[in-house]
PDB file of C-alpha atoms in Angstrom:
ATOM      1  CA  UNK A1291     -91.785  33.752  15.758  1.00 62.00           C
ATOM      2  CA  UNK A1292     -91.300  31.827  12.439  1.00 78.00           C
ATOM      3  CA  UNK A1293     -88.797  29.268  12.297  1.00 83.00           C
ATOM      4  CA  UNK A1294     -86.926  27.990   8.929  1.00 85.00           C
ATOM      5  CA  UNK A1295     -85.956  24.793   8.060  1.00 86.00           C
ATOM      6  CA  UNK A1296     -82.255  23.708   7.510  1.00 84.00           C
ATOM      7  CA  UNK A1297     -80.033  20.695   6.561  1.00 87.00           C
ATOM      8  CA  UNK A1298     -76.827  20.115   8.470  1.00 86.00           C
ATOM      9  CA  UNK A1299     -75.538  19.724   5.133  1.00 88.00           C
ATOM     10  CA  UNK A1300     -76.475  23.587   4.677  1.00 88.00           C
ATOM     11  CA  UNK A1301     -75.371  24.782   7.953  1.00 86.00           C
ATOM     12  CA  UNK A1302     -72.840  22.673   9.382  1.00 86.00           C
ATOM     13  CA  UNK A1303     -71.725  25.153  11.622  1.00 88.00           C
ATOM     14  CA  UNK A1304     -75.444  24.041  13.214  1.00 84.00           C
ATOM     15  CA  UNK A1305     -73.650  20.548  14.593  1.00 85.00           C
ATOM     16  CA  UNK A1306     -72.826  21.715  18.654  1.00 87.00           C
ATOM     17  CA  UNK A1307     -76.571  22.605  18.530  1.00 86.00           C
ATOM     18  CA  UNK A1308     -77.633  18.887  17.066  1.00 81.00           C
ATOM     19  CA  UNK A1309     -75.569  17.676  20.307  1.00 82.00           C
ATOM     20  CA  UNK A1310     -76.754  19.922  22.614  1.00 85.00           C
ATOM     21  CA  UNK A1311     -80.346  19.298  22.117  1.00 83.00           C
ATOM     22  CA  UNK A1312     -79.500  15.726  22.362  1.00 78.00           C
ATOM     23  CA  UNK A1313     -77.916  16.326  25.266  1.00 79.00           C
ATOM     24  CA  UNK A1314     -80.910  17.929  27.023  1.00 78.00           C
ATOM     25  CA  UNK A1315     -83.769  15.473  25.300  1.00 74.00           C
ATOM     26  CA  UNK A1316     -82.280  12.151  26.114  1.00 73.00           C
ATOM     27  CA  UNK A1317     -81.875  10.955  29.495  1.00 73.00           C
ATOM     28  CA  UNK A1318     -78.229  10.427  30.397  1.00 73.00           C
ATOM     29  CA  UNK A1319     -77.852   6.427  30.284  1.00 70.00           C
ATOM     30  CA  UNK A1320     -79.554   6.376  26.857  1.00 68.00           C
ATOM     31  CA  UNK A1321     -76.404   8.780  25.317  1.00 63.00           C
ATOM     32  CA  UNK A1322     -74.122   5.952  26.729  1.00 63.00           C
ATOM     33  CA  UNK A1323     -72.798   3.150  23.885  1.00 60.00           C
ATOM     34  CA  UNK A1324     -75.482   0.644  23.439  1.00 58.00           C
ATOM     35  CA  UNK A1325     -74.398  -3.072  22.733  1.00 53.00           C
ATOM     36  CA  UNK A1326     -76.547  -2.810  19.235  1.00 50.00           C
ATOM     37  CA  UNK A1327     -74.057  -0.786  17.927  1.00 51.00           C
ATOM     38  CA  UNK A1328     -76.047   2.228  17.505  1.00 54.00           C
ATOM     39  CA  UNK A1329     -73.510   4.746  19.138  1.00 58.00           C
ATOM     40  CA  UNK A1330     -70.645   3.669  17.131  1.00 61.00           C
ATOM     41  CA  UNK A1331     -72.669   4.887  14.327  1.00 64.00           C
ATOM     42  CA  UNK A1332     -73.720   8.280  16.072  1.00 70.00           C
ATOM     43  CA  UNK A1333     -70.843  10.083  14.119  1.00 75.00           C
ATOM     44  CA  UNK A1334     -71.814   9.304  10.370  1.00 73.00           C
ATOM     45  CA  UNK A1335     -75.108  11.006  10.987  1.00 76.00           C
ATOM     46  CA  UNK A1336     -73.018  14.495  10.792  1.00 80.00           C
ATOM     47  CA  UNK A1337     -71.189  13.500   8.050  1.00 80.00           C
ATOM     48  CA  UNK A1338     -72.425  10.868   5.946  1.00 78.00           C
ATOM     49  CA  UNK A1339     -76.156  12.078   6.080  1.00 77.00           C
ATOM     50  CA  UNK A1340     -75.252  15.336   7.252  1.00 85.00           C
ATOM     51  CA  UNK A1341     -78.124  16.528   4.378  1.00 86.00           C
ATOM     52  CA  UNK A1342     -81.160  14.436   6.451  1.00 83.00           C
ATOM     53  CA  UNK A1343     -80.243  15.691   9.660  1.00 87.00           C
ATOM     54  CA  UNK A1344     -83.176  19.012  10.140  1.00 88.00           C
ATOM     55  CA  UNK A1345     -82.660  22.275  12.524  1.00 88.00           C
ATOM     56  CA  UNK A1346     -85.415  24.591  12.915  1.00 86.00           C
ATOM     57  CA  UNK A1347     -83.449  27.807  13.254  1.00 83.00           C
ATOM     58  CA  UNK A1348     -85.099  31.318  14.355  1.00 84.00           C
ATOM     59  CA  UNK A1349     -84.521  34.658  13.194  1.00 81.00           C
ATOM     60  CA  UNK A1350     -82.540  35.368  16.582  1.00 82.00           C
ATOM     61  CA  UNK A1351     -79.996  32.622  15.197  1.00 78.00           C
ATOM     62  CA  UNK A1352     -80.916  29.878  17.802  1.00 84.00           C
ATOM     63  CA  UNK A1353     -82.036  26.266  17.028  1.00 85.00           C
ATOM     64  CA  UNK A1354     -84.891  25.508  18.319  1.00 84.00           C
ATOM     65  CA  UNK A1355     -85.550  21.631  17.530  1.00 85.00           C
ATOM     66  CA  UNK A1356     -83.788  19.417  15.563  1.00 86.00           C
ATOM     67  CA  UNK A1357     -85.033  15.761  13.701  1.00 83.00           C
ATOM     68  CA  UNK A1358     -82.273  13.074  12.775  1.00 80.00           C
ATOM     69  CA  UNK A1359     -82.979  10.760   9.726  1.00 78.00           C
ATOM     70  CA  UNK A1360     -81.576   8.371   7.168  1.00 74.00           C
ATOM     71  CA  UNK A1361     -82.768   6.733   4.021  1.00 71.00           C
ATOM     72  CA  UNK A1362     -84.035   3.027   4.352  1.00 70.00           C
ATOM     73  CA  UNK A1363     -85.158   0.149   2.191  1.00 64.00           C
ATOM     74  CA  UNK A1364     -88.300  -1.291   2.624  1.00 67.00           C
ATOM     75  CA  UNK A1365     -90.043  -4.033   1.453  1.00 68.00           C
ATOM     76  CA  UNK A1366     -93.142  -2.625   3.218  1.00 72.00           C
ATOM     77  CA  UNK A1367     -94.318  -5.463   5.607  1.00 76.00           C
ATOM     78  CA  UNK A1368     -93.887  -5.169   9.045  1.00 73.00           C
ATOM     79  CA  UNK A1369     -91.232  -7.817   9.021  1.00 73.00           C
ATOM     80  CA  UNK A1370     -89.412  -5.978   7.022  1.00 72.00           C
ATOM     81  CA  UNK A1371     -88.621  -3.221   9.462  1.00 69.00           C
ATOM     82  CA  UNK A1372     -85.182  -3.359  11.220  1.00 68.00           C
ATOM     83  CA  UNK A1373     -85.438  -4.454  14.765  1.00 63.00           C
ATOM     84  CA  UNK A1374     -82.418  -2.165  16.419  1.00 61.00           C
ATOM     85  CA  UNK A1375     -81.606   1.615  15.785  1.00 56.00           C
ATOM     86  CA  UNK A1376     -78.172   0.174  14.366  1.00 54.00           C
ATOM     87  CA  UNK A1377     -79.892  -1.563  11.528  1.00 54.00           C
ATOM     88  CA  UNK A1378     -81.052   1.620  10.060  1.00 55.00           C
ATOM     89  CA  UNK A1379     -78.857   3.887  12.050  1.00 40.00           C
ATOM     90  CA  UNK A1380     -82.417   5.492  13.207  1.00 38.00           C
ATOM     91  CA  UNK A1381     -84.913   5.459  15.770  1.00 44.00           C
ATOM     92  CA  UNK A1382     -88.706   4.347  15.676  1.00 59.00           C
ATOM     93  CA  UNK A1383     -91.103   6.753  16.794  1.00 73.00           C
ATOM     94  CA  UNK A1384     -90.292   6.930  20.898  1.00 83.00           C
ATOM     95  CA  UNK A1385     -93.921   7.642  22.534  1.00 90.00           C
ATOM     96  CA  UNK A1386     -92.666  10.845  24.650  1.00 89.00           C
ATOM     97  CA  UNK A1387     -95.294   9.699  27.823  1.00 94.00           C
ATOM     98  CA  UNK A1388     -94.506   5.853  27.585  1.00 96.00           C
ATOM     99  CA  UNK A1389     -91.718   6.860  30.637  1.00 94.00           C
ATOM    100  CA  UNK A1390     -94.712   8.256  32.931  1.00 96.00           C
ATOM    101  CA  UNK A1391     -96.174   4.609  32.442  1.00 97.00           C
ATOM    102  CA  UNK A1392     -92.915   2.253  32.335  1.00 97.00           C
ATOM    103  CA  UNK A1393     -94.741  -0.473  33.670  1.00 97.00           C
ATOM    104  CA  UNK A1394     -97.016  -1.071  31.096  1.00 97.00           C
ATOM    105  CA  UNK A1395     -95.969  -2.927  28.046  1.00 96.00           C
ATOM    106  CA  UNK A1396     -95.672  -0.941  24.909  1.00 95.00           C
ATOM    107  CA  UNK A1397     -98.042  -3.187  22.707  1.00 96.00           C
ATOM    108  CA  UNK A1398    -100.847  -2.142  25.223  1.00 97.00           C
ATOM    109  CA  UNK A1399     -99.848   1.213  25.704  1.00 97.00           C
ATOM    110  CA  UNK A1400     -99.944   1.989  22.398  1.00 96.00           C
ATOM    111  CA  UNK A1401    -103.457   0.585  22.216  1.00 96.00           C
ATOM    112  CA  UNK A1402    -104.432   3.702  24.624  1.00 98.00           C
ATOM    113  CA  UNK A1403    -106.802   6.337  23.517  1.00 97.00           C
ATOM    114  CA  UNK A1404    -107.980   9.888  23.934  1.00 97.00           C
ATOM    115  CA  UNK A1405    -112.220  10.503  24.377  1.00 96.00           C
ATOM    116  CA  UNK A1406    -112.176  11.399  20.360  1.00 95.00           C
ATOM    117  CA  UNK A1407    -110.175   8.286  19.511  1.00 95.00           C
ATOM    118  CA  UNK A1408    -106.967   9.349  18.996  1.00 96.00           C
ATOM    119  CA  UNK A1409    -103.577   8.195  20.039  1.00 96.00           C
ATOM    120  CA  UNK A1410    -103.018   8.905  23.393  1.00 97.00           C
ATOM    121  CA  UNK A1411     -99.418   9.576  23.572  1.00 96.00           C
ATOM    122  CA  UNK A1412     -98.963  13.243  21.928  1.00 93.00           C
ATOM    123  CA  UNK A1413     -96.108  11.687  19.764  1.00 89.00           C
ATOM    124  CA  UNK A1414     -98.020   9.335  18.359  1.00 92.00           C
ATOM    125  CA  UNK A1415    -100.785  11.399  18.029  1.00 92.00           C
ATOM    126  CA  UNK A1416     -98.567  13.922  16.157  1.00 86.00           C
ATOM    127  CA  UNK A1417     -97.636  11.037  13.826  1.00 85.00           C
ATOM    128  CA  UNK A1418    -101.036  10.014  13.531  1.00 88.00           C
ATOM    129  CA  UNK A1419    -102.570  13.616  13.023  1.00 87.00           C
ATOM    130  CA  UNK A1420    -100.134  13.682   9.943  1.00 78.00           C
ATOM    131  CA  UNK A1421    -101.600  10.577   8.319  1.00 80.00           C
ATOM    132  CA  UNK A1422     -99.259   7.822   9.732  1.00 82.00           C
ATOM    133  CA  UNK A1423    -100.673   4.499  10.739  1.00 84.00           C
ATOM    134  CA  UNK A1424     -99.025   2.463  13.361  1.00 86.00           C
ATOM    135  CA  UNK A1425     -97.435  -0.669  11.897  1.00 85.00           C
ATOM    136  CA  UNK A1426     -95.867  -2.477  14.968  1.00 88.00           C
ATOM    137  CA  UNK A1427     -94.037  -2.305  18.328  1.00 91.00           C
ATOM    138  CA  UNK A1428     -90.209  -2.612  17.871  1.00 86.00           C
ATOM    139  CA  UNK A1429     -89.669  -4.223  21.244  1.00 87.00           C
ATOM    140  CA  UNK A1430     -85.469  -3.388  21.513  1.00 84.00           C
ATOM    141  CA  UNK A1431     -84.328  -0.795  19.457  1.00 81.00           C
ATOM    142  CA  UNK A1432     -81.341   0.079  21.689  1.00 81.00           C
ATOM    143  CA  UNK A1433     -79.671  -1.622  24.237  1.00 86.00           C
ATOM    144  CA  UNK A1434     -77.549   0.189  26.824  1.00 89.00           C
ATOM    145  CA  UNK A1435     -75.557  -2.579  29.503  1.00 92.00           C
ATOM    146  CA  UNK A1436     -73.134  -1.144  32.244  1.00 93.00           C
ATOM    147  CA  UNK A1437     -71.415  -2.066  35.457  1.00 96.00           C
ATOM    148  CA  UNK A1438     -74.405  -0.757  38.973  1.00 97.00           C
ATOM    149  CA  UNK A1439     -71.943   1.887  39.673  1.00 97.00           C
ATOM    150  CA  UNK A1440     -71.979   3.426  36.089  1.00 94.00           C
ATOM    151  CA  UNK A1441     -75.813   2.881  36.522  1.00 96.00           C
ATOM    152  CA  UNK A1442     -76.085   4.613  39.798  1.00 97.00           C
ATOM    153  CA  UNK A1443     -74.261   7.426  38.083  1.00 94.00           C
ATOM    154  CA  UNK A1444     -76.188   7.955  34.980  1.00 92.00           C
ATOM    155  CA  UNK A1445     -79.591   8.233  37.097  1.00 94.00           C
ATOM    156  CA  UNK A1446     -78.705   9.303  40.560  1.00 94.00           C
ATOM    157  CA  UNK A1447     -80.052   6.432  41.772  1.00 96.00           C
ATOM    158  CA  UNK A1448     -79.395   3.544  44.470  1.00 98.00           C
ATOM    159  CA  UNK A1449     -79.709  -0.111  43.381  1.00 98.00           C
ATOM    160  CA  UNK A1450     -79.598  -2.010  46.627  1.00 97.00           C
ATOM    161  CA  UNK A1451     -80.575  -5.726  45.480  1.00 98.00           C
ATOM    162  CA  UNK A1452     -81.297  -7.195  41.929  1.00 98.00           C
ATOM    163  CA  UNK A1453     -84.599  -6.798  40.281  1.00 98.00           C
ATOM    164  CA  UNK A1454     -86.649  -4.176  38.162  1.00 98.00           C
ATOM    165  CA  UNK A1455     -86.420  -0.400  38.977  1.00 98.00           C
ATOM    166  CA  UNK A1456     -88.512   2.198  37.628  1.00 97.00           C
ATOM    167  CA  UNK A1457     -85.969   4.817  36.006  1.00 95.00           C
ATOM    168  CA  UNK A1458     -86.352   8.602  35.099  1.00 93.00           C
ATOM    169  CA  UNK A1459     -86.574   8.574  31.104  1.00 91.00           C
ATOM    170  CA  UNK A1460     -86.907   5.004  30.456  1.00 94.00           C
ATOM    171  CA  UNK A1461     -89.882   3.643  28.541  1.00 95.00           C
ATOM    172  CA  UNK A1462     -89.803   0.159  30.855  1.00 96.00           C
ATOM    173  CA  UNK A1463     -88.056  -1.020  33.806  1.00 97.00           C
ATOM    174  CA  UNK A1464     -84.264  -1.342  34.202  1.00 97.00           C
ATOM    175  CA  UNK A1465     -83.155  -4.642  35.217  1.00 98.00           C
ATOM    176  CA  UNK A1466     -80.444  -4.648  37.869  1.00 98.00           C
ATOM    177  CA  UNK A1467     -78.411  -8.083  38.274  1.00 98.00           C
ATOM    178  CA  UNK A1468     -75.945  -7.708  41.347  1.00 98.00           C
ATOM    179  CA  UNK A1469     -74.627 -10.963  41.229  1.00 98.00           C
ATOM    180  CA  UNK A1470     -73.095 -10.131  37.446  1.00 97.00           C
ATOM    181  CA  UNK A1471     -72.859  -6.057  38.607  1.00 98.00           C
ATOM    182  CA  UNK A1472     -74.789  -5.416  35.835  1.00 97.00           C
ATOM    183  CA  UNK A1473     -77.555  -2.554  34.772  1.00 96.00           C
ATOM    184  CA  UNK A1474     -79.173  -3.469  31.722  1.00 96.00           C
ATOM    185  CA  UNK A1475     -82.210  -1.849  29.392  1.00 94.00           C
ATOM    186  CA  UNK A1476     -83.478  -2.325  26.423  1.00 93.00           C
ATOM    187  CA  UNK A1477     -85.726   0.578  24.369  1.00 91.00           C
ATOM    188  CA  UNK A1478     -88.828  -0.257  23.334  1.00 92.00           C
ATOM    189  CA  UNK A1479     -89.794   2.204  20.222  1.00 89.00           C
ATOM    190  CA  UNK A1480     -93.022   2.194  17.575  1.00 90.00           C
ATOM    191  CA  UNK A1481     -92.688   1.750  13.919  1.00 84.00           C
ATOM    192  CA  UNK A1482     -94.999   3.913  12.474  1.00 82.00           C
ATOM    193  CA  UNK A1483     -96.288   4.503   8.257  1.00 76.00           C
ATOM    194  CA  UNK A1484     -96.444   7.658   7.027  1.00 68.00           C
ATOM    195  CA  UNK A1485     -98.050   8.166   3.568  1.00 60.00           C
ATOM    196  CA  UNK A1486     -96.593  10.309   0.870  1.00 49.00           C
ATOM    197  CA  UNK A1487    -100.493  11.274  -0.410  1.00 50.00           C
ATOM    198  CA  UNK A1488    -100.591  14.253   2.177  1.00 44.00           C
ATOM    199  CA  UNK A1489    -101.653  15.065   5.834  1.00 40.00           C
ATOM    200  CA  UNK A1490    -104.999  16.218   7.292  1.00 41.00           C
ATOM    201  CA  UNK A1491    -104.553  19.165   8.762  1.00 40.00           C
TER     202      UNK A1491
END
């Protein structure tokens, strides 16, 4: 079934769908307010740069996927890169199978391979398939705090004593502090380079 292309700015009617699918692709603590300030700015991606946000719409009037983005400035060394989501008001690439392997750090991880070479995560591999080069890990892109309770909530999960816990959905380890009755997690994403000279197919 082909699918078309639209901007929010074209369809704006389209916006329930951008939070639905967000809804379904994120896991629940990650949709909370992070203490980078990267929910606060949720809103102005609907308004603001309504025209960046993508839906890929079918003929039967249902969105299939959607992408968010905003324009950045670059210098174009890795330094230059923001370090949170708030600093750009957008996410690095987030390697879709780093939550199968949260114990691994993402600077190894994303050294993994396929047999032919490529990127093992299919995210990355997407990415990569489209000509992007991986410029650097982005070790805390979003940071989401909350009291154990909250925590046990958001992941149906028991924290019994402080210390790491392997979470549905998250890319690393959350780290549970019950002295302080605090949950805390920080997102580790990938900056990746895409070039404007084309793709291989």
């Amino acid at each position: 079934m082909p699918l078309k292309a639209y901007a929010l700015s074209e369809k704006p009617e389209l916006e329930p769908d951008f939070e639905r699918l967000a809804e379904v692709g994120w896991p629940r603590f990650l949709r909370q307010r992070d203490e980078l300030g990267c929910g606060t700015f949720w809103p102005s991606l609907f308004t603001t740069w309504a025209e960046y946000q993508t839906a890929l719409y079918d003929d039967a009037g249902r969105v299939a996927a959607v992408a968010h983005a905003v324009p950045i400035t670059w210098d174009g060394t890795p330094a230059g890169l923001p370090e949170s989501i708030a600093g750009i008001l957008e996410r690095a690439v987030r390697p879709t199978l780093k939550a199968r392997y949260p114990l691994a750090p993402m600077e190894r991880y994303v050294t993994w391979t396929t047999d032919d070479g490529e990127p093992f995560d299919p995210w990355m591999r997407v990415h990569a398939r489209l000509g992007a080069e991986m410029v650097r890990v982005a070790p805390c892109t979003l940071v989401i705090a909350g009291p154990i309770a909250r925590w046990e909530e958001w992941t149906e999960m028991a924290f019994p004593e402080s210390g790491p816990y392997v979470v549905p959905g998250a890319l690393q380890p959350v780290l549970i502090d019950r002295a302080r009755d605090e949950g805390r997690y920080e997102d580790p994403n990938v900056w990746m380079l895409h070039s404007l000279k084309g793709a291989r197919p």
